[in-house]
Amino acid sequence: MAFQDRSNALQALEAEFQSEKASSLRKLEMKLEETLRELSAVERQLRSHPTADRRARIARHQALRKEAEHQRWCFMVQREACGFVSHDDLDRYYPLPPSWRE
């Protein structure tokens, strides 16, 4: 009977770990998506208003891109922790735009 109790406790703990990993993965994904949306908005501003606050917008774009790159890496690491070893979809679903230069 003690073995069964221990086995059930381990299964419950494993289920909780899996749930936490999935929750963390989703949070990272949402954060990455938000940063990519913000990055896209800055790009639209740079294209539609090429002279207004250009340096500040380029600096913002570079900072957001760097942040998105880091968030994408964190997302990839968490995917691996969840058992996803192929990251081909990341380039398709979460592409990083090229750096914006003056």
PDB file of C-alpha atoms in Angstrom:
ATOM      1  CA  MET A   1       0.000   0.000   0.000  1.00  0.00           C
ATOM      2  CA  ALA A   2       2.856   2.406   0.771  1.00  0.00           C
ATOM      3  CA  PHE A   3       4.234   1.918  -2.745  1.00  0.00           C
ATOM      4  CA  GLN A   4       0.872   2.867  -4.272  1.00  0.00           C
ATOM      5  CA  ASP A   5       0.664   6.000  -2.103  1.00  0.00           C
ATOM      6  CA  ARG A   6       4.170   7.016  -3.115  1.00  0.00           C
ATOM      7  CA  SER A   7       3.416   6.345  -6.780  1.00  0.00           C
ATOM      8  CA  ASN A   8       0.254   8.457  -6.631  1.00  0.00           C
ATOM      9  CA  ALA A   9       2.123  11.286  -4.922  1.00  0.00           C
ATOM     10  CA  LEU A  10       4.843  11.198  -7.583  1.00  0.00           C
ATOM     11  CA  GLN A  11       2.251  11.245 -10.367  1.00  0.00           C
ATOM     12  CA  ALA A  12       0.531  14.237  -8.798  1.00  0.00           C
ATOM     13  CA  LEU A  13       3.844  16.035  -8.429  1.00  0.00           C
ATOM     14  CA  GLU A  14       4.774  15.260 -12.053  1.00  0.00           C
ATOM     15  CA  ALA A  15       1.397  16.585 -13.228  1.00  0.00           C
ATOM     16  CA  GLU A  16       1.986  19.787 -11.253  1.00  0.00           C
ATOM     17  CA  PHE A  17       5.464  20.196 -12.800  1.00  0.00           C
ATOM     18  CA  GLN A  18       4.035  19.746 -16.286  1.00  0.00           C
ATOM     19  CA  SER A  19       1.319  22.277 -15.578  1.00  0.00           C
ATOM     20  CA  GLU A  20       3.857  24.823 -14.327  1.00  0.00           C
ATOM     21  CA  LYS A  21       6.085  24.291 -17.371  1.00  0.00           C
ATOM     22  CA  ALA A  22       3.134  24.810 -19.707  1.00  0.00           C
ATOM     23  CA  SER A  23       2.014  27.908 -17.821  1.00  0.00           C
ATOM     24  CA  SER A  24       5.496  29.378 -17.962  1.00  0.00           C
ATOM     25  CA  LEU A  25       5.720  28.607 -21.674  1.00  0.00           C
ATOM     26  CA  ARG A  26       2.459  30.448 -22.343  1.00  0.00           C
ATOM     27  CA  LYS A  27       3.536  33.483 -20.300  1.00  0.00           C
ATOM     28  CA  LEU A  28       6.793  33.700 -22.239  1.00  0.00           C
ATOM     29  CA  GLU A  29       4.917  33.342 -25.512  1.00  0.00           C
ATOM     30  CA  MET A  30       2.495  36.142 -24.621  1.00  0.00           C
ATOM     31  CA  LYS A  31       5.368  38.423 -23.592  1.00  0.00           C
ATOM     32  CA  LEU A  32       7.193  37.710 -26.866  1.00  0.00           C
ATOM     33  CA  GLU A  33       4.047  38.343 -28.899  1.00  0.00           C
ATOM     34  CA  GLU A  34       3.476  41.679 -27.151  1.00  0.00           C
ATOM     35  CA  THR A  35       7.063  42.815 -27.743  1.00  0.00           C
ATOM     36  CA  LEU A  36       6.856  41.825 -31.425  1.00  0.00           C
ATOM     37  CA  ARG A  37       3.594  43.793 -31.786  1.00  0.00           C
ATOM     38  CA  GLU A  38       5.225  46.832 -30.211  1.00  0.00           C
ATOM     39  CA  LEU A  39       8.253  46.409 -32.468  1.00  0.00           C
ATOM     40  CA  SER A  40       5.972  46.250 -35.499  1.00  0.00           C
ATOM     41  CA  ALA A  41       4.220  49.448 -34.394  1.00  0.00           C
ATOM     42  CA  VAL A  42       7.561  51.274 -34.144  1.00  0.00           C
ATOM     43  CA  GLU A  43       8.464  50.054 -37.639  1.00  0.00           C
ATOM     44  CA  ARG A  44       5.160  51.402 -38.993  1.00  0.00           C
ATOM     45  CA  GLN A  45       5.884  54.763 -37.343  1.00  0.00           C
ATOM     46  CA  LEU A  46       9.342  54.852 -38.882  1.00  0.00           C
ATOM     47  CA  ARG A  47       7.910  54.144 -42.327  1.00  0.00           C
ATOM     48  CA  SER A  48       4.983  56.545 -42.130  1.00  0.00           C
ATOM     49  CA  HIS A  49       6.822  59.420 -40.411  1.00  0.00           C
ATOM     50  CA  PRO A  50      10.409  59.096 -41.630  1.00  0.00           C
ATOM     51  CA  THR A  51      11.667  62.334 -40.061  1.00  0.00           C
ATOM     52  CA  ALA A  52       9.665  62.818 -36.852  1.00  0.00           C
ATOM     53  CA  ASP A  53      11.763  61.767 -33.848  1.00  0.00           C
ATOM     54  CA  ARG A  54      13.679  59.403 -36.101  1.00  0.00           C
ATOM     55  CA  ARG A  55      16.670  58.854 -33.813  1.00  0.00           C
ATOM     56  CA  ALA A  56      14.503  58.167 -30.785  1.00  0.00           C
ATOM     57  CA  ARG A  57      12.335  55.733 -32.748  1.00  0.00           C
ATOM     58  CA  ILE A  58      15.352  53.928 -34.162  1.00  0.00           C
ATOM     59  CA  ALA A  59      16.800  53.623 -30.657  1.00  0.00           C
ATOM     60  CA  ARG A  60      13.436  52.301 -29.445  1.00  0.00           C
ATOM     61  CA  HIS A  61      13.340  49.824 -32.332  1.00  0.00           C
ATOM     62  CA  GLN A  62      16.834  48.574 -31.535  1.00  0.00           C
ATOM     63  CA  ALA A  63      15.998  48.172 -27.837  1.00  0.00           C
ATOM     64  CA  LEU A  64      12.750  46.343 -28.591  1.00  0.00           C
ATOM     65  CA  ARG A  65      14.458  44.075 -31.097  1.00  0.00           C
ATOM     66  CA  LYS A  66      17.137  43.194 -28.564  1.00  0.00           C
ATOM     67  CA  GLU A  67      14.436  42.476 -25.971  1.00  0.00           C
ATOM     68  CA  ALA A  68      12.448  40.368 -28.450  1.00  0.00           C
ATOM     69  CA  GLU A  69      15.574  38.417 -29.335  1.00  0.00           C
ATOM     70  CA  HIS A  70      16.155  37.650 -25.647  1.00  0.00           C
ATOM     71  CA  GLN A  71      12.503  36.749 -25.064  1.00  0.00           C
ATOM     72  CA  ARG A  72      12.558  34.461 -28.104  1.00  0.00           C
ATOM     73  CA  TRP A  73      15.628  32.700 -26.701  1.00  0.00           C
ATOM     74  CA  CYS A  74      13.896  32.278 -23.302  1.00  0.00           C
ATOM     75  CA  PHE A  75      10.824  30.919 -25.078  1.00  0.00           C
ATOM     76  CA  MET A  76      12.994  28.452 -26.998  1.00  0.00           C
ATOM     77  CA  VAL A  77      14.671  27.249 -23.785  1.00  0.00           C
ATOM     78  CA  GLN A  78      11.286  26.769 -22.101  1.00  0.00           C
ATOM     79  CA  ARG A  79      10.011  24.872 -25.150  1.00  0.00           C
ATOM     80  CA  GLU A  80      12.963  22.529 -24.780  1.00  0.00           C
ATOM     81  CA  ALA A  81      12.131  22.060 -21.089  1.00  0.00           C
ATOM     82  CA  CYS A  82       8.633  21.046 -22.189  1.00  0.00           C
ATOM     83  CA  GLY A  83      10.039  18.512 -24.638  1.00  0.00           C
ATOM     84  CA  PHE A  84       9.835  20.470 -27.899  1.00  0.00           C
ATOM     85  CA  VAL A  85      13.204  19.968 -29.557  1.00  0.00           C
ATOM     86  CA  SER A  86      12.456  21.358 -33.024  1.00  0.00           C
ATOM     87  CA  HIS A  87      12.328  25.138 -33.251  1.00  0.00           C
ATOM     88  CA  ASP A  88      11.641  25.495 -36.984  1.00  0.00           C
ATOM     89  CA  ASP A  89       8.236  27.017 -36.249  1.00  0.00           C
ATOM     90  CA  LEU A  90       9.785  29.862 -34.263  1.00  0.00           C
ATOM     91  CA  ASP A  91      11.165  31.483 -37.418  1.00  0.00           C
ATOM     92  CA  ARG A  92       7.791  31.195 -39.107  1.00  0.00           C
ATOM     93  CA  TYR A  93       5.549  32.322 -36.225  1.00  0.00           C
ATOM     94  CA  TYR A  94       7.876  34.702 -34.374  1.00  0.00           C
ATOM     95  CA  PRO A  95      10.236  36.205 -36.940  1.00  0.00           C
ATOM     96  CA  LEU A  96      12.582  38.936 -35.785  1.00  0.00           C
ATOM     97  CA  PRO A  97      12.721  41.891 -38.152  1.00  0.00           C
ATOM     98  CA  PRO A  98      16.128  43.118 -39.240  1.00  0.00           C
ATOM     99  CA  SER A  99      17.756  45.888 -37.267  1.00  0.00           C
ATOM    100  CA  TRP A 100      16.710  49.358 -38.370  1.00  0.00           C
ATOM    101  CA  ARG A 101      19.575  51.567 -39.473  1.00  0.00           C
ATOM    102  CA  GLU A 102      19.664  55.264 -40.268  1.00  0.00           C
TER     103      GLU A 102
END
